[in-house]
Tab-separated table of C-alpha atoms in Angstrom:
chain	number	residue	atom	x	y	z
A	1	UNK	CA	50.826	14.447	-36.208
A	2	UNK	CA	49.965	14.918	-39.844
A	3	UNK	CA	52.226	14.335	-42.808
A	4	UNK	CA	53.135	17.828	-44.096
A	5	UNK	CA	53.670	16.707	-47.637
A	6	UNK	CA	50.877	14.247	-48.148
A	7	UNK	CA	48.299	15.097	-45.489
A	8	UNK	CA	44.755	14.146	-46.522
A	9	UNK	CA	44.026	12.813	-49.981
A	10	UNK	CA	40.486	12.730	-51.239
A	11	UNK	CA	39.420	11.054	-54.457
A	12	UNK	CA	35.943	11.795	-55.816
A	13	UNK	CA	33.915	9.538	-57.957
A	14	UNK	CA	32.656	6.022	-57.338
A	15	UNK	CA	33.999	4.686	-55.143
A	16	UNK	CA	34.925	7.743	-53.036
A	17	UNK	CA	37.989	7.254	-50.898
A	18	UNK	CA	39.716	9.385	-48.266
A	19	UNK	CA	43.332	8.667	-47.455
A	20	UNK	CA	45.021	9.934	-44.289
A	21	UNK	CA	48.710	9.545	-43.599
A	22	UNK	CA	50.201	10.404	-40.235
A	23	UNK	CA	50.332	9.106	-36.690
A	24	UNK	CA	48.562	9.588	-33.345
A	25	UNK	CA	49.387	8.986	-29.702
A	26	UNK	CA	47.558	8.970	-26.369
A	27	UNK	CA	49.114	10.263	-23.184
A	28	UNK	CA	47.370	9.422	-19.922
A	29	UNK	CA	47.909	12.056	-17.299
A	30	UNK	CA	48.048	11.306	-13.598
A	31	UNK	CA	44.577	11.048	-12.108
A	32	UNK	CA	42.956	10.901	-15.529
A	33	UNK	CA	39.372	9.569	-15.329
A	34	UNK	CA	38.992	10.502	-11.660
A	35	UNK	CA	37.919	13.836	-10.201
A	36	UNK	CA	40.700	16.025	-8.889
A	37	UNK	CA	40.879	16.782	-5.217
A	38	UNK	CA	39.698	20.337	-5.860
A	39	UNK	CA	36.660	19.009	-7.712
A	40	UNK	CA	35.878	16.583	-4.901
A	41	UNK	CA	36.243	19.315	-2.304
A	42	UNK	CA	34.065	21.711	-4.317
A	43	UNK	CA	31.323	19.101	-4.759
A	44	UNK	CA	31.287	18.115	-1.070
A	45	UNK	CA	31.329	21.765	0.010
A	46	UNK	CA	28.322	22.462	-2.223
A	47	UNK	CA	26.358	19.537	-0.767
A	48	UNK	CA	27.143	20.545	2.827
A	49	UNK	CA	26.222	24.171	2.194
A	50	UNK	CA	22.810	23.065	0.984
A	51	UNK	CA	22.392	20.957	4.100
A	52	UNK	CA	23.439	23.806	6.384
A	53	UNK	CA	20.936	26.103	4.684
A	54	UNK	CA	18.153	23.616	5.316
A	55	UNK	CA	19.203	23.308	8.963
A	56	UNK	CA	19.265	27.088	9.305
A	57	UNK	CA	15.768	27.349	7.835
A	58	UNK	CA	14.495	24.629	10.145
A	59	UNK	CA	15.945	26.407	13.195
A	60	UNK	CA	14.284	29.603	12.029
A	61	UNK	CA	10.910	27.882	11.787
A	62	UNK	CA	11.282	26.465	15.290
A	63	UNK	CA	11.875	29.929	16.689
A	64	UNK	CA	8.823	31.291	14.960
A	65	UNK	CA	6.714	28.336	16.029
A	66	UNK	CA	7.444	29.030	19.680
A	67	UNK	CA	5.802	32.435	19.303
A	68	UNK	CA	2.972	31.237	17.119
A	69	UNK	CA	1.953	28.512	19.539
A	70	UNK	CA	2.384	30.864	22.501
A	71	UNK	CA	5.002	28.716	24.167
A	72	UNK	CA	6.465	30.479	27.170
A	73	UNK	CA	10.073	29.843	28.162
A	74	UNK	CA	11.474	31.419	31.289
A	75	UNK	CA	15.223	31.848	31.761
A	76	UNK	CA	16.332	33.387	35.033
A	77	UNK	CA	19.687	35.122	35.180
A	78	UNK	CA	20.884	37.065	38.204
A	79	UNK	CA	23.038	40.152	37.806
A	80	UNK	CA	24.507	41.019	41.194
A	81	UNK	CA	25.580	44.651	41.196
A	82	UNK	CA	25.373	45.177	44.922
A	83	UNK	CA	27.996	47.690	45.870
A	84	UNK	CA	28.893	48.350	42.268
A	85	UNK	CA	30.080	51.821	41.347
A	86	UNK	CA	28.599	51.688	37.812
A	87	UNK	CA	25.992	49.914	35.743
A	88	UNK	CA	26.605	46.399	34.501
A	89	UNK	CA	25.540	44.898	31.191
A	90	UNK	CA	24.778	41.259	30.203
A	91	UNK	CA	25.039	40.064	26.617
A	92	UNK	CA	23.584	36.773	25.364
A	93	UNK	CA	25.059	34.964	22.384
A	94	UNK	CA	23.620	32.299	20.115
A	95	UNK	CA	25.818	29.211	20.051
A	96	UNK	CA	26.847	27.664	16.765
A	97	UNK	CA	28.176	24.196	16.163
A	98	UNK	CA	31.423	24.234	14.193
A	99	UNK	CA	32.283	21.089	12.242
A	100	UNK	CA	35.555	20.384	10.482
A	101	UNK	CA	34.733	18.439	7.344
A	102	UNK	CA	36.841	16.606	4.820
A	103	UNK	CA	36.175	14.040	2.109
A	104	UNK	CA	37.632	10.630	2.941
A	105	UNK	CA	37.691	7.634	0.640
A	106	UNK	CA	35.502	5.087	2.393
A	107	UNK	CA	36.816	2.164	0.398
A	108	UNK	CA	35.523	0.125	-2.502
A	109	UNK	CA	32.255	-1.627	-1.673
A	110	UNK	CA	29.808	-3.912	-3.431
A	111	UNK	CA	26.441	-2.127	-3.463
A	112	UNK	CA	23.216	-4.133	-3.319
A	113	UNK	CA	20.006	-2.492	-4.497
A	114	UNK	CA	16.653	-3.354	-2.871
A	115	UNK	CA	13.235	-2.317	-4.197
A	116	UNK	CA	10.570	-2.401	-1.488
A	117	UNK	CA	6.878	-2.248	-2.287
A	118	UNK	CA	4.838	-0.117	0.167
A	119	UNK	CA	7.728	0.187	2.645
A	120	UNK	CA	5.704	1.869	5.418
A	121	UNK	CA	2.631	-0.366	5.156
A	122	UNK	CA	3.322	-2.477	8.245
A	123	UNK	CA	4.455	0.509	10.268
A	124	UNK	CA	1.233	2.402	9.476
A	125	UNK	CA	-0.811	-0.674	10.374
A	126	UNK	CA	0.833	-0.959	13.787
A	127	UNK	CA	0.480	2.743	14.518
A	128	UNK	CA	-3.197	2.796	13.573
A	129	UNK	CA	-3.915	-0.332	15.591
A	130	UNK	CA	-2.396	1.339	18.642
A	131	UNK	CA	-4.742	4.300	18.094
A	132	UNK	CA	-7.785	2.122	17.535
A	133	UNK	CA	-8.179	3.292	13.937
A	134	UNK	CA	-9.041	1.069	11.026
A	135	UNK	CA	-6.157	0.380	8.693
A	136	UNK	CA	-7.757	1.999	5.647
A	137	UNK	CA	-10.676	4.185	4.853
A	138	UNK	CA	-13.903	2.297	4.138
A	139	UNK	CA	-14.163	1.467	0.475
A	140	UNK	CA	-17.133	2.817	-1.492
A	141	UNK	CA	-19.670	0.431	-3.067
A	142	UNK	CA	-18.134	1.169	-6.474
A	143	UNK	CA	-15.026	-0.709	-5.352
A	144	UNK	CA	-17.173	-3.864	-5.089
A	145	UNK	CA	-18.729	-3.186	-8.549
A	146	UNK	CA	-21.975	-1.877	-7.005
A	147	UNK	CA	-22.551	1.205	-9.132
A	148	UNK	CA	-26.360	1.316	-8.897
A	149	UNK	CA	-29.222	-0.560	-7.288
A	150	UNK	CA	-29.377	-2.964	-10.236
A	151	UNK	CA	-26.025	-4.459	-9.164
A	152	UNK	CA	-27.381	-5.596	-5.774
A	153	UNK	CA	-28.118	-9.336	-5.751
A	154	UNK	CA	-28.997	-11.896	-3.071
A	155	UNK	CA	-25.450	-13.270	-3.419
A	156	UNK	CA	-23.438	-10.092	-2.793
A	157	UNK	CA	-25.541	-8.128	-0.317
A	158	UNK	CA	-24.657	-10.203	2.833
A	159	UNK	CA	-20.910	-9.531	2.495
A	160	UNK	CA	-21.545	-5.831	1.840
A	161	UNK	CA	-23.829	-5.614	4.866
A	162	UNK	CA	-21.149	-7.206	7.035
A	163	UNK	CA	-18.447	-4.861	5.664
A	164	UNK	CA	-20.470	-1.692	6.306
A	165	UNK	CA	-21.869	-2.985	9.588
A	166	UNK	CA	-25.562	-2.558	8.707
A	167	UNK	CA	-28.315	-4.715	10.181
A	168	UNK	CA	-31.453	-2.850	9.135
A	169	UNK	CA	-31.841	-4.898	5.966
A	170	UNK	CA	-34.775	-6.947	4.849
A	171	UNK	CA	-34.131	-10.305	3.199
A	172	UNK	CA	-34.580	-10.548	-0.544
A	173	UNK	CA	-37.870	-11.840	-1.940
A	174	UNK	CA	-38.129	-15.607	-2.055
A	175	UNK	CA	-37.510	-17.056	-5.478
A	176	UNK	CA	-40.830	-18.899	-5.396
A	177	UNK	CA	-43.887	-18.998	-3.136
A	178	UNK	CA	-46.706	-21.567	-3.308
A	179	UNK	CA	-50.358	-20.943	-2.494
A	180	UNK	CA	-52.963	-23.707	-2.504
A	181	UNK	CA	-56.640	-24.356	-1.923
A	182	UNK	CA	-59.099	-27.278	-1.950
A	183	UNK	CA	-62.488	-27.209	-3.711
A	184	UNK	CA	-65.355	-29.604	-4.275
A	185	UNK	CA	-67.583	-30.046	-7.296
A	186	UNK	CA	-69.847	-27.184	-8.324
A	187	UNK	CA	-67.740	-24.664	-6.376
A	188	UNK	CA	-65.935	-21.429	-7.316
A	189	UNK	CA	-63.294	-19.538	-5.381
A	190	UNK	CA	-60.643	-16.797	-5.509
A	191	UNK	CA	-57.093	-17.858	-4.646
A	192	UNK	CA	-55.231	-14.877	-3.148
A	193	UNK	CA	-51.598	-14.378	-4.238
A	194	UNK	CA	-48.824	-12.917	-2.035
A	195	UNK	CA	-48.179	-9.195	-2.342
A	196	UNK	CA	-45.562	-8.488	-5.017
A	197	UNK	CA	-45.832	-11.959	-6.581
A	198	UNK	CA	-47.371	-13.218	-9.803
A	199	UNK	CA	-48.640	-16.633	-10.820
A	200	UNK	CA	-46.194	-18.534	-13.001
A	201	UNK	CA	-47.497	-22.126	-13.097
A	202	UNK	CA	-49.940	-24.319	-11.301
A	203	UNK	CA	-50.816	-27.959	-10.695
A	204	UNK	CA	-54.335	-29.344	-10.201
A	205	UNK	CA	-55.044	-32.802	-8.784
A	206	UNK	CA	-58.442	-34.452	-8.206
A	207	UNK	CA	-59.600	-37.143	-5.785
A	208	UNK	CA	-62.573	-39.164	-7.069
A	209	UNK	CA	-64.958	-41.188	-4.928
A	210	UNK	CA	-64.692	-44.264	-7.133
A	211	UNK	CA	-61.752	-45.631	-9.067
A	212	UNK	CA	-63.469	-45.775	-12.368
A	213	UNK	CA	-62.761	-44.337	-15.782
A	214	UNK	CA	-66.392	-43.228	-16.110
A	215	UNK	CA	-65.880	-40.133	-13.909
A	216	UNK	CA	-64.547	-36.760	-15.181
A	217	UNK	CA	-64.128	-33.314	-13.595
A	218	UNK	CA	-63.936	-30.121	-15.637
A	219	UNK	CA	-62.883	-26.700	-14.396
A	220	UNK	CA	-61.222	-23.386	-15.098
A	221	UNK	CA	-58.154	-21.962	-13.298
A	222	UNK	CA	-57.741	-18.334	-14.339
A	223	UNK	CA	-58.095	-18.568	-18.095
A	224	UNK	CA	-56.677	-22.102	-18.284
A	225	UNK	CA	-59.300	-24.887	-18.694
A	226	UNK	CA	-58.600	-28.376	-17.388
A	227	UNK	CA	-60.317	-31.756	-17.422
A	228	UNK	CA	-59.463	-34.578	-15.016
A	229	UNK	CA	-60.497	-38.160	-14.880
A	230	UNK	CA	-59.734	-41.116	-12.688
A	231	UNK	CA	-57.207	-42.262	-15.247
A	232	UNK	CA	-55.434	-38.861	-15.308
A	233	UNK	CA	-56.178	-37.269	-11.960
A	234	UNK	CA	-53.564	-34.445	-12.135
A	235	UNK	CA	-52.031	-32.042	-14.625
A	236	UNK	CA	-49.760	-28.956	-14.807
A	237	UNK	CA	-50.975	-25.624	-16.143
A	238	UNK	CA	-49.087	-22.551	-17.374
A	239	UNK	CA	-50.439	-19.392	-15.782
A	240	UNK	CA	-50.819	-15.961	-17.328
A	241	UNK	CA	-48.768	-14.029	-14.661
A	242	UNK	CA	-51.900	-13.071	-12.749
A	243	UNK	CA	-51.581	-10.639	-9.834
A	244	UNK	CA	-53.338	-10.457	-6.444
A	245	UNK	CA	-55.793	-13.359	-7.043
A	246	UNK	CA	-56.618	-16.204	-9.431
A	247	UNK	CA	-60.245	-17.404	-9.894
A	248	UNK	CA	-60.988	-21.151	-9.986
A	249	UNK	CA	-64.325	-22.841	-10.799
A	250	UNK	CA	-65.483	-26.488	-11.089
A	251	UNK	CA	-68.333	-28.150	-12.917
A	252	UNK	CA	-70.351	-31.078	-11.655
A	253	UNK	CA	-68.842	-34.497	-11.404
A	254	UNK	CA	-70.550	-36.504	-14.151
A	255	UNK	CA	-70.531	-40.270	-14.507
A	256	UNK	CA	-70.947	-41.486	-18.045
A	257	UNK	CA	-73.663	-44.066	-17.408
A	258	UNK	CA	-77.042	-44.745	-18.943
A	259	UNK	CA	-78.793	-42.757	-17.755
A	260	UNK	CA	-76.006	-40.244	-16.629
A	261	UNK	CA	-75.723	-39.658	-12.900
A	262	UNK	CA	-74.231	-36.753	-10.960
A	263	UNK	CA	-72.278	-37.140	-7.743
A	264	UNK	CA	-70.554	-34.479	-5.558
A	265	UNK	CA	-68.093	-36.675	-3.719
A	266	UNK	CA	-64.998	-35.155	-5.394
A	267	UNK	CA	-62.149	-32.913	-4.164
A	268	UNK	CA	-59.785	-30.751	-6.192
A	269	UNK	CA	-56.396	-29.563	-4.838
A	270	UNK	CA	-54.886	-26.500	-6.566
A	271	UNK	CA	-51.266	-25.358	-6.033
A	272	UNK	CA	-50.025	-22.179	-7.699
A	273	UNK	CA	-46.297	-21.384	-7.942
A	274	UNK	CA	-45.681	-17.624	-7.648
A	275	UNK	CA	-42.528	-15.659	-8.506
A	276	UNK	CA	-41.608	-12.056	-7.549
A	277	UNK	CA	-42.597	-9.329	-9.929
A	278	UNK	CA	-40.043	-7.000	-11.495
A	279	UNK	CA	-41.353	-4.164	-9.359
A	280	UNK	CA	-40.892	-6.226	-6.181
A	281	UNK	CA	-37.279	-7.055	-7.093
A	282	UNK	CA	-36.514	-3.421	-7.865
A	283	UNK	CA	-38.159	-2.284	-4.616
A	284	UNK	CA	-35.896	-4.614	-2.617
A	285	UNK	CA	-32.792	-3.638	-4.613
A	286	UNK	CA	-33.444	0.095	-4.152
A	287	UNK	CA	-34.071	-0.280	-0.421
A	288	UNK	CA	-30.981	-2.442	0.078
A	289	UNK	CA	-28.772	-0.133	-1.979
A	290	UNK	CA	-29.924	2.854	0.073
A	291	UNK	CA	-29.143	1.107	3.361
A	292	UNK	CA	-25.681	0.113	2.107
A	293	UNK	CA	-24.942	3.705	1.086
A	294	UNK	CA	-25.997	4.942	4.528
A	295	UNK	CA	-23.736	2.355	6.140
A	296	UNK	CA	-20.815	3.438	3.959
A	297	UNK	CA	-21.236	7.119	4.822
A	298	UNK	CA	-21.707	6.287	8.507
A	299	UNK	CA	-18.463	4.284	8.577
A	300	UNK	CA	-16.608	6.962	6.643
A	301	UNK	CA	-17.748	9.732	8.984
A	302	UNK	CA	-16.801	7.660	12.012
A	303	UNK	CA	-13.402	6.948	10.470
A	304	UNK	CA	-12.641	10.631	9.892
A	305	UNK	CA	-13.884	11.610	13.318
A	306	UNK	CA	-11.339	9.226	14.839
A	307	UNK	CA	-8.567	10.681	12.666
A	308	UNK	CA	-7.102	13.903	14.079
A	309	UNK	CA	-5.957	15.351	10.750
A	310	UNK	CA	-9.051	14.683	8.653
A	311	UNK	CA	-9.027	18.232	7.250
A	312	UNK	CA	-5.581	17.787	5.725
A	313	UNK	CA	-3.663	19.973	8.163
A	314	UNK	CA	-0.447	18.654	9.630
A	315	UNK	CA	-0.508	17.899	13.309
A	316	UNK	CA	2.599	18.929	15.197
A	317	UNK	CA	4.533	15.889	16.303
A	318	UNK	CA	6.877	15.690	19.254
A	319	UNK	CA	9.058	13.234	17.321
A	320	UNK	CA	12.369	14.752	16.265
A	321	UNK	CA	13.851	14.492	12.786
A	322	UNK	CA	16.538	12.172	14.131
A	323	UNK	CA	13.867	9.832	15.506
A	324	UNK	CA	12.114	9.877	12.116
A	325	UNK	CA	15.338	8.856	10.384
A	326	UNK	CA	15.830	6.027	12.861
A	327	UNK	CA	12.314	4.748	12.203
A	328	UNK	CA	12.861	4.902	8.443
A	329	UNK	CA	16.135	3.006	8.628
A	330	UNK	CA	14.738	0.385	10.985
A	331	UNK	CA	11.677	-0.261	8.803
A	332	UNK	CA	13.704	-0.329	5.590
A	333	UNK	CA	16.280	-2.684	7.082
A	334	UNK	CA	13.530	-5.116	8.085
A	335	UNK	CA	12.077	-4.896	4.580
A	336	UNK	CA	15.471	-5.610	2.985
A	337	UNK	CA	16.023	-8.609	5.257
A	338	UNK	CA	12.579	-9.855	4.292
A	339	UNK	CA	13.567	-9.716	0.620
A	340	UNK	CA	16.767	-11.607	1.380
A	341	UNK	CA	14.786	-14.345	3.142
A	342	UNK	CA	12.320	-14.405	0.253
A	343	UNK	CA	15.292	-14.877	-2.077
A	344	UNK	CA	16.131	-18.085	-0.243
A	345	UNK	CA	12.556	-19.319	-0.455
A	346	UNK	CA	12.477	-18.515	-4.187
A	347	UNK	CA	15.633	-20.537	-4.865
A	348	UNK	CA	15.137	-23.420	-2.431
A	349	UNK	CA	11.350	-23.546	-2.196
A	350	UNK	CA	8.980	-23.946	0.732
A	351	UNK	CA	9.949	-26.903	2.931
A	352	UNK	CA	7.321	-29.620	3.373
A	353	UNK	CA	8.713	-30.937	6.656
A	354	UNK	CA	6.471	-30.683	9.716
A	355	UNK	CA	6.698	-27.603	11.898
A	356	UNK	CA	9.065	-26.304	12.975
A	357	UNK	CA	10.883	-26.541	9.670
A	358	UNK	CA	14.647	-26.509	9.373
A	359	UNK	CA	14.488	-23.051	7.815
A	360	UNK	CA	12.515	-21.690	10.787
A	361	UNK	CA	15.090	-23.103	13.157
A	362	UNK	CA	17.985	-21.570	11.208
A	363	UNK	CA	16.291	-18.218	10.545
A	364	UNK	CA	18.134	-16.415	13.417
A	365	UNK	CA	21.409	-17.581	11.862
A	366	UNK	CA	20.446	-16.017	8.532
A	367	UNK	CA	19.427	-12.765	10.214
A	368	UNK	CA	22.761	-12.620	12.018
A	369	UNK	CA	24.536	-13.155	8.692
A	370	UNK	CA	22.590	-10.245	7.156
A	371	UNK	CA	23.476	-8.002	10.094
A	372	UNK	CA	27.193	-8.685	9.692
A	373	UNK	CA	27.398	-8.863	5.899
A	374	UNK	CA	25.809	-5.462	5.194
A	375	UNK	CA	26.826	-2.050	6.492
A	376	UNK	CA	23.338	-0.872	7.383
A	377	UNK	CA	24.520	2.399	8.877
A	378	UNK	CA	25.706	3.467	5.421
A	379	UNK	CA	22.451	2.709	3.618
A	380	UNK	CA	20.967	5.351	1.322
A	381	UNK	CA	17.394	5.402	0.089
A	382	UNK	CA	14.804	7.386	-1.773
A	383	UNK	CA	11.042	7.068	-2.150
A	384	UNK	CA	8.571	7.216	-5.015
A	385	UNK	CA	4.790	7.374	-5.050
A	386	UNK	CA	2.319	4.971	-6.603
A	387	UNK	CA	0.410	5.851	-9.730
A	388	UNK	CA	-2.764	5.282	-7.712
A	389	UNK	CA	-3.723	7.335	-4.662
A	390	UNK	CA	-2.660	4.673	-2.155
A	391	UNK	CA	-5.932	4.838	-0.222
A	392	UNK	CA	-6.334	1.055	-0.250
A	393	UNK	CA	-3.002	0.722	1.574
A	394	UNK	CA	-3.892	3.212	4.289
A	395	UNK	CA	-1.497	5.902	2.986
A	396	UNK	CA	-4.051	8.719	2.907
A	397	UNK	CA	-3.171	11.989	4.590
A	398	UNK	CA	-5.954	11.418	7.095
A	399	UNK	CA	-4.065	8.353	8.319
A	400	UNK	CA	-0.533	9.677	8.395
A	401	UNK	CA	-1.004	13.334	9.276
A	402	UNK	CA	-0.610	12.863	13.011
A	403	UNK	CA	2.290	10.408	12.497
A	404	UNK	CA	4.432	12.616	10.261
A	405	UNK	CA	4.091	16.025	11.860
A	406	UNK	CA	6.049	18.628	9.878
A	407	UNK	CA	8.869	16.321	8.778
A	408	UNK	CA	8.648	16.331	4.974
A	409	UNK	CA	10.942	13.343	4.461
A	410	UNK	CA	8.946	11.245	6.911
A	411	UNK	CA	5.756	12.184	5.041
A	412	UNK	CA	7.328	10.876	1.833
A	413	UNK	CA	8.268	7.674	3.653
A	414	UNK	CA	4.726	7.111	4.909
A	415	UNK	CA	3.136	7.847	1.530
A	416	UNK	CA	5.740	5.992	-0.554
A	417	UNK	CA	4.558	3.281	-2.882
A	418	UNK	CA	8.098	2.067	-3.453
A	419	UNK	CA	11.485	2.555	-1.788
A	420	UNK	CA	14.858	2.155	-3.485
A	421	UNK	CA	17.504	1.192	-0.927
A	422	UNK	CA	21.253	0.964	-1.611
A	423	UNK	CA	23.284	-0.923	1.019
A	424	UNK	CA	27.065	-1.551	0.838
A	425	UNK	CA	28.412	-4.942	1.788
A	426	UNK	CA	31.282	-5.368	4.190
A	427	UNK	CA	34.634	-6.076	2.573
A	428	UNK	CA	34.886	-9.325	4.561
A	429	UNK	CA	31.563	-10.610	3.169
A	430	UNK	CA	31.601	-9.576	-0.499
A	431	UNK	CA	31.905	-13.072	-1.975
A	432	UNK	CA	29.703	-14.575	0.723
A	433	UNK	CA	26.886	-12.187	-0.192
A	434	UNK	CA	27.225	-13.041	-3.880
A	435	UNK	CA	27.254	-16.730	-3.020
A	436	UNK	CA	24.087	-16.354	-0.941
A	437	UNK	CA	22.280	-14.419	-3.676
A	438	UNK	CA	23.087	-17.152	-6.213
A	439	UNK	CA	22.573	-20.240	-4.020
A	440	UNK	CA	20.618	-19.078	-0.921
A	441	UNK	CA	23.274	-20.690	1.261
A	442	UNK	CA	25.766	-19.295	3.757
A	443	UNK	CA	29.301	-20.372	2.938
A	444	UNK	CA	31.470	-20.992	6.008
A	445	UNK	CA	35.122	-20.076	6.037
A	446	UNK	CA	37.072	-17.087	4.796
A	447	UNK	CA	35.673	-14.658	2.264
A	448	UNK	CA	38.569	-15.252	-0.197
A	449	UNK	CA	37.893	-19.007	-0.137
A	450	UNK	CA	34.209	-18.624	-1.039
A	451	UNK	CA	33.381	-19.915	-4.539
A	452	UNK	CA	31.845	-17.543	-7.066
A	453	UNK	CA	29.037	-18.325	-9.463
A	454	UNK	CA	30.038	-17.920	-13.085
A	455	UNK	CA	27.534	-15.037	-13.501
A	456	UNK	CA	29.359	-13.056	-10.760
A	457	UNK	CA	32.946	-13.592	-11.955
A	458	UNK	CA	33.046	-10.226	-13.714
A	459	UNK	CA	31.869	-8.455	-10.550
A	460	UNK	CA	34.582	-10.039	-8.416
A	461	UNK	CA	37.258	-9.274	-11.013
A	462	UNK	CA	36.160	-5.647	-11.169
A	463	UNK	CA	36.251	-5.283	-7.397
A	464	UNK	CA	39.793	-6.611	-7.346
A	465	UNK	CA	40.966	-4.202	-10.043
A	466	UNK	CA	39.474	-1.020	-8.622
A	467	UNK	CA	41.780	0.629	-6.096
A	468	UNK	CA	43.056	-2.581	-4.581
A	469	UNK	CA	45.594	-0.617	-2.558
A	470	UNK	CA	42.933	1.401	-0.731
A	471	UNK	CA	40.522	-0.052	1.808
A	472	UNK	CA	39.370	3.251	3.229
A	473	UNK	CA	40.707	6.182	5.158
A	474	UNK	CA	42.522	8.035	2.349
A	475	UNK	CA	41.994	11.785	2.453
A	476	UNK	CA	40.420	13.011	-0.771
A	477	UNK	CA	40.314	16.754	-0.086
A	478	UNK	CA	41.463	19.459	2.288
A	479	UNK	CA	39.282	20.014	5.337
A	480	UNK	CA	37.086	23.051	5.919
A	481	UNK	CA	34.738	24.315	8.619
A	482	UNK	CA	30.952	24.226	8.522
A	483	UNK	CA	28.943	26.357	10.934
A	484	UNK	CA	25.495	25.091	11.938
A	485	UNK	CA	23.252	27.376	14.033
A	486	UNK	CA	21.542	26.031	17.155
A	487	UNK	CA	18.836	27.199	19.552
A	488	UNK	CA	21.225	27.269	22.533
A	489	UNK	CA	22.193	30.522	24.241
A	490	UNK	CA	25.048	31.492	26.520
A	491	UNK	CA	25.730	34.577	28.626
A	492	UNK	CA	28.830	36.373	27.501
A	493	UNK	CA	31.473	36.599	30.193
A	494	UNK	CA	32.438	40.172	29.381
A	495	UNK	CA	30.118	43.116	28.887
A	496	UNK	CA	31.806	44.386	25.736
A	497	UNK	CA	29.608	44.663	22.675
A	498	UNK	CA	30.750	42.582	19.694
A	499	UNK	CA	32.686	44.386	17.015
A	500	UNK	CA	32.135	44.440	13.306
A	501	UNK	CA	34.490	41.555	12.595
A	502	UNK	CA	33.139	38.158	11.598
A	503	UNK	CA	35.138	36.368	14.264
A	504	UNK	CA	33.744	38.628	17.010
A	505	UNK	CA	30.184	38.144	15.680
A	506	UNK	CA	30.561	34.429	16.027
């Protein structure tokens, strides 16, 4: 209501002001803030019509599938017209299910949301184990950071060989190999080196006939000269990475006397340390990498040969849609209970008492509490996929094709990377559930006597304010009929053809 005389007054210039004189009022109508019964009925009718359309389409596909798969169904009906004065006529009718539907207020409930990671992972594992199929497709070498032959090392190839099940591998070249020979004075020789190895270092040691400093032995190992005496009878030499063979030669053993004398009673021991060449390492890496690739492809081919739907086509499953929903609910309920038990372990911690622990003994009591505290039959859920392809978790189509059949929702369940589950709590366990979530303990006694954590006070107050006079059963809309087609047939009692009316057609 605005003042007729004054109304709005606006003054320009700094500072600008706007003056309003009048009054206002708010009138709350009955049912304000809540949908009317007509709106509720219209919304529910829309949802049910969509469902009926999907059911009708599914029935239509079943009828077509019976012809496509050449299924033969024989129905014998006997028309006894013995002694009849005229022809008789039999008329078959499709049977429809007629439901009377209405929207009923279920009652105010506390909803608990669960987020499950890979909800169907354990179910897929069990199903594949029953079929003798590996849980997941074999991983390529790239998954283990083996992108080329240069990534193969003596440390990682045994685990890869065991994973791919290959045995036709040769061991890697030894890190070092030692060759040796013994010579006497005034002797030359060729020391043969192992194939694929090169000389890295060597050690020469002499044995003199007399322990005197007057004796010396000179020689040449490859291109490295050496000189040994009784005082220093051995020495190490750095080799020049010779291949195949290393020459060694000795001079005469000379005694520094007057006059000088020559004696041949002297022995020289030569040991050469050899290491693999670069070409030898690369030869082994290339051969090993090739064998690992063959093992990977062999395992992958064997895996797909054991999988019925390796080409991506759905395999018809005898499991009904109702059975699929039961499996989904059972698996999701187990996953939610697992999260509830994990909540207790996160708040209380892992007990250190010897087995069996007190928690293991009381676990059936907790499971019974979860069964009673939540209304699992009223759970709702939806699924979402991972950003990755899910192959590492066994959720490839080759794994789940024969499990899912043509049920699209069950396919989403098997391939889901995450499930969002909403479960209502029973009205007799609302505070007990909140108390468990905050303390991981089950409070005995009545629900109204259960204490509430200070973080949950607002939730309890809100539940008490919202429709405290209604606990369920209130009719929210007028009822209506929903017709769902079926595959059942019945022989009409009379032989009159149906008329044009809708009621007669039904």
